[in-house]
Amino acid sequence: MIDVAVLVISSKICSGEVDDRGKESLCRYLEDYDLRLVGYEVVHDDREIIRKHLVNLCERENPRVILTVGGTGVRPTDWAPEATRDVIEKEIPGIGEAMRAESLKKMRTAMLSRGTAGIRGQTMVVNLPGSPKGVIENLATLLPILDHTVGKISGVSSGKR
């Protein structure tokens, strides 16, 4: 079982203006794939706040994977990729490229997503889009390589933990 933390990036959810429409489906999806949710936080769309929460999640919860949700687009408030790059030690650009390629088959605006992924210590951070449907679709692209990647990051050559 892989420990996963989720960081939702949305000032509107954080301030109570809108409900977190994707939490229930995301939590159910993670559970269906034998992934254990060890943290779930909602933060404002602010690069420094996102950065601090990513670092705290890595150090406090020590998950194998952190999924950020939202903040990957082209709005002036979208800072997830930059905050992720601020905290990771190694970038894994192929994950973002694969998610965009798969999403482009369904939606032309997927090319506007700037999400990436990377490694901090033994934790992989992956940026997902903000829409609940986009989160699930992008996770479907990520899941086939997740166990192998977590194993490699942990230093297990076979990819098995």
PDB file of N, CA, C and O in Angstrom, residues 111-160:
ATOM      1  N   MET A 111      -3.787  21.238 -23.458  1.00  0.00           N
ATOM      2  CA  MET A 111      -2.449  21.757 -23.773  1.00  0.00           C
ATOM      3  C   MET A 111      -2.085  22.959 -22.909  1.00  0.00           C
ATOM      4  O   MET A 111      -0.919  23.353 -22.837  1.00  0.00           O
ATOM      5  N   LEU A 112      -3.059  23.547 -22.221  1.00  0.00           N
ATOM      6  CA  LEU A 112      -2.789  24.678 -21.339  1.00  0.00           C
ATOM      7  C   LEU A 112      -2.325  24.249 -19.949  1.00  0.00           C
ATOM      8  O   LEU A 112      -1.878  25.074 -19.163  1.00  0.00           O
ATOM      9  N   SER A 113      -2.420  22.956 -19.649  1.00  0.00           N
ATOM     10  CA  SER A 113      -1.976  22.465 -18.353  1.00  0.00           C
ATOM     11  C   SER A 113      -0.451  22.509 -18.282  1.00  0.00           C
ATOM     12  O   SER A 113       0.234  22.092 -19.210  1.00  0.00           O
ATOM     13  N   ARG A 114       0.050  22.993 -17.176  1.00  0.00           N
ATOM     14  CA  ARG A 114       1.498  23.111 -17.002  1.00  0.00           C
ATOM     15  C   ARG A 114       2.017  22.174 -15.927  1.00  0.00           C
ATOM     16  O   ARG A 114       3.136  22.293 -15.460  1.00  0.00           O
ATOM     17  N   GLY A 115       1.189  21.218 -15.513  1.00  0.00           N
ATOM     18  CA  GLY A 115       1.557  20.318 -14.433  1.00  0.00           C
ATOM     19  C   GLY A 115       2.829  19.541 -14.710  1.00  0.00           C
ATOM     20  O   GLY A 115       3.150  19.203 -15.843  1.00  0.00           O
ATOM     21  N   THR A 116       3.543  19.256 -13.631  1.00  0.00           N
ATOM     22  CA  THR A 116       4.776  18.498 -13.714  1.00  0.00           C
ATOM     23  C   THR A 116       4.818  17.501 -12.556  1.00  0.00           C
ATOM     24  O   THR A 116       3.839  17.338 -11.842  1.00  0.00           O
ATOM     25  N   ALA A 117       5.935  16.878 -12.380  1.00  0.00           N
ATOM     26  CA  ALA A 117       6.150  15.964 -11.260  1.00  0.00           C
ATOM     27  C   ALA A 117       7.625  15.988 -10.900  1.00  0.00           C
ATOM     28  O   ALA A 117       8.465  16.385 -11.706  1.00  0.00           O
ATOM     29  N   GLY A 118       7.920  15.549  -9.689  1.00  0.00           N
ATOM     30  CA  GLY A 118       9.312  15.515  -9.266  1.00  0.00           C
ATOM     31  C   GLY A 118       9.468  14.781  -7.948  1.00  0.00           C
ATOM     32  O   GLY A 118       8.500  14.275  -7.383  1.00  0.00           O
ATOM     33  N   ILE A 119      10.703  14.759  -7.476  1.00  0.00           N
ATOM     34  CA  ILE A 119      11.059  14.006  -6.281  1.00  0.00           C
ATOM     35  C   ILE A 119      11.697  14.926  -5.250  1.00  0.00           C
ATOM     36  O   ILE A 119      12.579  15.728  -5.571  1.00  0.00           O
ATOM     37  N   ARG A 120      11.239  14.788  -4.015  1.00  0.00           N
ATOM     38  CA  ARG A 120      11.886  15.426  -2.858  1.00  0.00           C
ATOM     39  C   ARG A 120      12.142  14.313  -1.854  1.00  0.00           C
ATOM     40  O   ARG A 120      11.195  13.707  -1.348  1.00  0.00           O
ATOM     41  N   GLY A 121      13.400  14.027  -1.606  1.00  0.00           N
ATOM     42  CA  GLY A 121      13.726  12.916  -0.713  1.00  0.00           C
ATOM     43  C   GLY A 121      13.210  11.625  -1.320  1.00  0.00           C
ATOM     44  O   GLY A 121      13.587  11.254  -2.429  1.00  0.00           O
ATOM     45  N   GLN A 122      12.313  10.958  -0.612  1.00  0.00           N
ATOM     46  CA  GLN A 122      11.702   9.728  -1.123  1.00  0.00           C
ATOM     47  C   GLN A 122      10.211   9.927  -1.404  1.00  0.00           C
ATOM     48  O   GLN A 122       9.437   8.975  -1.376  1.00  0.00           O
ATOM     49  N   THR A 123       9.848  11.175  -1.680  1.00  0.00           N
ATOM     50  CA  THR A 123       8.456  11.504  -1.986  1.00  0.00           C
ATOM     51  C   THR A 123       8.350  12.032  -3.407  1.00  0.00           C
ATOM     52  O   THR A 123       9.126  12.891  -3.812  1.00  0.00           O
ATOM     53  N   MET A 124       7.383  11.494  -4.149  1.00  0.00           N
ATOM     54  CA  MET A 124       7.102  11.998  -5.487  1.00  0.00           C
ATOM     55  C   MET A 124       5.938  12.989  -5.390  1.00  0.00           C
ATOM     56  O   MET A 124       4.921  12.690  -4.758  1.00  0.00           O
ATOM     57  N   VAL A 125       6.087  14.148  -6.007  1.00  0.00           N
ATOM     58  CA  VAL A 125       5.045  15.169  -6.054  1.00  0.00           C
ATOM     59  C   VAL A 125       4.530  15.228  -7.486  1.00  0.00           C
ATOM     60  O   VAL A 125       5.328  15.350  -8.427  1.00  0.00           O
ATOM     61  N   VAL A 126       3.210  15.139  -7.654  1.00  0.00           N
ATOM     62  CA  VAL A 126       2.596  15.154  -8.979  1.00  0.00           C
ATOM     63  C   VAL A 126       1.506  16.210  -9.005  1.00  0.00           C
ATOM     64  O   VAL A 126       0.624  16.215  -8.138  1.00  0.00           O
ATOM     65  N   ASN A 127       1.559  17.095  -9.993  1.00  0.00           N
ATOM     66  CA  ASN A 127       0.533  18.126 -10.169  1.00  0.00           C
ATOM     67  C   ASN A 127      -0.598  17.598 -11.035  1.00  0.00           C
ATOM     68  O   ASN A 127      -0.365  17.139 -12.158  1.00  0.00           O
ATOM     69  N   LEU A 128      -1.823  17.676 -10.518  1.00  0.00           N
ATOM     70  CA  LEU A 128      -3.016  17.294 -11.259  1.00  0.00           C
ATOM     71  C   LEU A 128      -3.868  18.539 -11.510  1.00  0.00           C
ATOM     72  O   LEU A 128      -3.783  19.505 -10.751  1.00  0.00           O
ATOM     73  N   PRO A 129      -4.709  18.513 -12.537  1.00  0.00           N
ATOM     74  CA  PRO A 129      -5.587  19.661 -12.785  1.00  0.00           C
ATOM     75  C   PRO A 129      -6.637  19.792 -11.683  1.00  0.00           C
ATOM     76  O   PRO A 129      -6.788  18.896 -10.842  1.00  0.00           O
ATOM     77  N   GLY A 130      -7.387  20.881 -11.710  1.00  0.00           N
ATOM     78  CA  GLY A 130      -8.367  21.145 -10.666  1.00  0.00           C
ATOM     79  C   GLY A 130      -9.724  20.500 -10.859  1.00  0.00           C
ATOM     80  O   GLY A 130     -10.449  20.317  -9.891  1.00  0.00           O
ATOM     81  N   SER A 131     -10.077  20.146 -12.065  1.00  0.00           N
ATOM     82  CA  SER A 131     -11.410  19.572 -12.272  1.00  0.00           C
ATOM     83  C   SER A 131     -11.452  18.138 -11.770  1.00  0.00           C
ATOM     84  O   SER A 131     -10.515  17.366 -11.987  1.00  0.00           O
ATOM     85  N   PRO A 132     -12.538  17.754 -11.085  1.00  0.00           N
ATOM     86  CA  PRO A 132     -12.643  16.378 -10.584  1.00  0.00           C
ATOM     87  C   PRO A 132     -12.484  15.330 -11.685  1.00  0.00           C
ATOM     88  O   PRO A 132     -11.804  14.318 -11.489  1.00  0.00           O
ATOM     89  N   LYS A 133     -13.055  15.574 -12.846  1.00  0.00           N
ATOM     90  CA  LYS A 133     -12.926  14.632 -13.966  1.00  0.00           C
ATOM     91  C   LYS A 133     -11.469  14.562 -14.438  1.00  0.00           C
ATOM     92  O   LYS A 133     -10.931  13.481 -14.687  1.00  0.00           O
ATOM     93  N   GLY A 134     -10.814  15.719 -14.541  1.00  0.00           N
ATOM     94  CA  GLY A 134      -9.415  15.761 -14.957  1.00  0.00           C
ATOM     95  C   GLY A 134      -8.487  15.050 -13.980  1.00  0.00           C
ATOM     96  O   GLY A 134      -7.514  14.414 -14.386  1.00  0.00           O
ATOM     97  N   VAL A 135      -8.791  15.151 -12.692  1.00  0.00           N
ATOM     98  CA  VAL A 135      -7.983  14.467 -11.678  1.00  0.00           C
ATOM     99  C   VAL A 135      -8.011  12.960 -11.919  1.00  0.00           C
ATOM    100  O   VAL A 135      -6.967  12.307 -11.976  1.00  0.00           O
ATOM    101  N   ILE A 136      -9.202  12.408 -12.076  1.00  0.00           N
ATOM    102  CA  ILE A 136      -9.349  10.961 -12.258  1.00  0.00           C
ATOM    103  C   ILE A 136      -8.705  10.511 -13.574  1.00  0.00           C
ATOM    104  O   ILE A 136      -8.005   9.498 -13.622  1.00  0.00           O
ATOM    105  N   GLU A 137      -8.919  11.279 -14.645  1.00  0.00           N
ATOM    106  CA  GLU A 137      -8.329  10.920 -15.943  1.00  0.00           C
ATOM    107  C   GLU A 137      -6.805  10.938 -15.883  1.00  0.00           C
ATOM    108  O   GLU A 137      -6.141  10.065 -16.440  1.00  0.00           O
ATOM    109  N   ASN A 138      -6.237  11.938 -15.206  1.00  0.00           N
ATOM    110  CA  ASN A 138      -4.778  12.017 -15.103  1.00  0.00           C
ATOM    111  C   ASN A 138      -4.225  10.929 -14.191  1.00  0.00           C
ATOM    112  O   ASN A 138      -3.152  10.382 -14.451  1.00  0.00           O
ATOM    113  N   LEU A 139      -4.945  10.603 -13.136  1.00  0.00           N
ATOM    114  CA  LEU A 139      -4.512   9.501 -12.269  1.00  0.00           C
ATOM    115  C   LEU A 139      -4.497   8.183 -13.028  1.00  0.00           C
ATOM    116  O   LEU A 139      -3.624   7.341 -12.800  1.00  0.00           O
ATOM    117  N   ALA A 140      -5.443   8.005 -13.940  1.00  0.00           N
ATOM    118  CA  ALA A 140      -5.478   6.774 -14.742  1.00  0.00           C
ATOM    119  C   ALA A 140      -4.211   6.640 -15.582  1.00  0.00           C
ATOM    120  O   ALA A 140      -3.748   5.527 -15.854  1.00  0.00           O
ATOM    121  N   THR A 141      -3.628   7.751 -15.985  1.00  0.00           N
ATOM    122  CA  THR A 141      -2.368   7.730 -16.727  1.00  0.00           C
ATOM    123  C   THR A 141      -1.197   7.420 -15.796  1.00  0.00           C
ATOM    124  O   THR A 141      -0.270   6.706 -16.156  1.00  0.00           O
ATOM    125  N   LEU A 142      -1.255   7.938 -14.579  1.00  0.00           N
ATOM    126  CA  LEU A 142      -0.166   7.791 -13.615  1.00  0.00           C
ATOM    127  C   LEU A 142      -0.117   6.410 -12.952  1.00  0.00           C
ATOM    128  O   LEU A 142       0.969   5.856 -12.725  1.00  0.00           O
ATOM    129  N   LEU A 143      -1.254   5.838 -12.640  1.00  0.00           N
ATOM    130  CA  LEU A 143      -1.298   4.619 -11.835  1.00  0.00           C
ATOM    131  C   LEU A 143      -0.505   3.431 -12.380  1.00  0.00           C
ATOM    132  O   LEU A 143       0.135   2.716 -11.590  1.00  0.00           O
ATOM    133  N   PRO A 144      -0.471   3.196 -13.692  1.00  0.00           N
ATOM    134  CA  PRO A 144       0.289   2.037 -14.173  1.00  0.00           C
ATOM    135  C   PRO A 144       1.791   2.084 -13.858  1.00  0.00           C
ATOM    136  O   PRO A 144       2.441   1.044 -13.825  1.00  0.00           O
ATOM    137  N   ILE A 145       2.337   3.267 -13.615  1.00  0.00           N
ATOM    138  CA  ILE A 145       3.771   3.369 -13.327  1.00  0.00           C
ATOM    139  C   ILE A 145       4.049   3.749 -11.876  1.00  0.00           C
ATOM    140  O   ILE A 145       5.197   3.878 -11.476  1.00  0.00           O
ATOM    141  N   LEU A 146       2.999   3.911 -11.074  1.00  0.00           N
ATOM    142  CA  LEU A 146       3.170   4.433  -9.720  1.00  0.00           C
ATOM    143  C   LEU A 146       3.983   3.506  -8.820  1.00  0.00           C
ATOM    144  O   LEU A 146       4.955   3.934  -8.194  1.00  0.00           O
ATOM    145  N   ASP A 147       3.623   2.246  -8.737  1.00  0.00           N
ATOM    146  CA  ASP A 147       4.331   1.313  -7.867  1.00  0.00           C
ATOM    147  C   ASP A 147       5.805   1.210  -8.260  1.00  0.00           C
ATOM    148  O   ASP A 147       6.700   1.256  -7.415  1.00  0.00           O
ATOM    149  N   HIS A 148       6.051   1.094  -9.556  1.00  0.00           N
ATOM    150  CA  HIS A 148       7.427   1.005 -10.060  1.00  0.00           C
ATOM    151  C   HIS A 148       8.220   2.269  -9.699  1.00  0.00           C
ATOM    152  O   HIS A 148       9.359   2.182  -9.218  1.00  0.00           O
ATOM    153  N   THR A 149       7.608   3.432  -9.906  1.00  0.00           N
ATOM    154  CA  THR A 149       8.296   4.698  -9.646  1.00  0.00           C
ATOM    155  C   THR A 149       8.591   4.876  -8.163  1.00  0.00           C
ATOM    156  O   THR A 149       9.709   5.253  -7.785  1.00  0.00           O
ATOM    157  N   VAL A 150       7.610   4.589  -7.321  1.00  0.00           N
ATOM    158  CA  VAL A 150       7.814   4.695  -5.876  1.00  0.00           C
ATOM    159  C   VAL A 150       8.927   3.739  -5.430  1.00  0.00           C
ATOM    160  O   VAL A 150       9.772   4.103  -4.606  1.00  0.00           O
ATOM    161  N   GLY A 151       8.957   2.557  -5.999  1.00  0.00           N
ATOM    162  CA  GLY A 151      10.020   1.611  -5.678  1.00  0.00           C
ATOM    163  C   GLY A 151      11.383   2.144  -6.060  1.00  0.00           C
ATOM    164  O   GLY A 151      12.340   2.043  -5.297  1.00  0.00           O
ATOM    165  N   LYS A 152      11.480   2.698  -7.251  1.00  0.00           N
ATOM    166  CA  LYS A 152      12.762   3.273  -7.704  1.00  0.00           C
ATOM    167  C   LYS A 152      13.210   4.417  -6.804  1.00  0.00           C
ATOM    168  O   LYS A 152      14.387   4.500  -6.421  1.00  0.00           O
ATOM    169  N   ILE A 153      12.283   5.302  -6.458  1.00  0.00           N
ATOM    170  CA  ILE A 153      12.615   6.447  -5.601  1.00  0.00           C
ATOM    171  C   ILE A 153      13.079   5.965  -4.224  1.00  0.00           C
ATOM    172  O   ILE A 153      13.978   6.538  -3.626  1.00  0.00           O
ATOM    173  N   SER A 154      12.481   4.881  -3.761  1.00  0.00           N
ATOM    174  CA  SER A 154      12.832   4.314  -2.451  1.00  0.00           C
ATOM    175  C   SER A 154      14.137   3.520  -2.484  1.00  0.00           C
ATOM    176  O   SER A 154      14.596   3.048  -1.456  1.00  0.00           O
ATOM    177  N   GLY A 155      14.684   3.314  -3.700  1.00  0.00           N
ATOM    178  CA  GLY A 155      15.929   2.580  -3.817  1.00  0.00           C
ATOM    179  C   GLY A 155      15.772   1.098  -4.021  1.00  0.00           C
ATOM    180  O   GLY A 155      16.726   0.346  -3.927  1.00  0.00           O
ATOM    181  N   VAL A 156      14.556   0.664  -4.296  1.00  0.00           N
ATOM    182  CA  VAL A 156      14.296  -0.759  -4.559  1.00  0.00           C
ATOM    183  C   VAL A 156      14.337  -0.954  -6.054  1.00  0.00           C
ATOM    184  O   VAL A 156      13.489  -0.461  -6.778  1.00  0.00           O
ATOM    185  N   SER A 157      15.332  -1.666  -6.553  1.00  0.00           N
ATOM    186  CA  SER A 157      15.558  -1.741  -7.994  1.00  0.00           C
ATOM    187  C   SER A 157      14.435  -2.418  -8.762  1.00  0.00           C
ATOM    188  O   SER A 157      14.189  -2.087  -9.914  1.00  0.00           O
ATOM    189  N   SER A 158      13.715  -3.347  -8.156  1.00  0.00           N
ATOM    190  CA  SER A 158      12.668  -4.051  -8.877  1.00  0.00           C
ATOM    191  C   SER A 158      11.394  -3.250  -9.004  1.00  0.00           C
ATOM    192  O   SER A 158      10.513  -3.585  -9.770  1.00  0.00           O
ATOM    193  N   GLY A 159      11.266  -2.178  -8.222  1.00  0.00           N
ATOM    194  CA  GLY A 159      10.042  -1.400  -8.222  1.00  0.00           C
ATOM    195  C   GLY A 159       9.024  -1.928  -7.231  1.00  0.00           C
ATOM    196  O   GLY A 159       8.001  -1.334  -7.015  1.00  0.00           O
ATOM    197  N   LYS A 160       9.331  -3.045  -6.604  1.00  0.00           N
ATOM    198  CA  LYS A 160       8.433  -3.604  -5.592  1.00  0.00           C
ATOM    199  C   LYS A 160       8.886  -3.107  -4.227  1.00  0.00           C
ATOM    200  O   LYS A 160      10.060  -3.002  -3.957  1.00  0.00           O
TER     201      LYS A 160
END
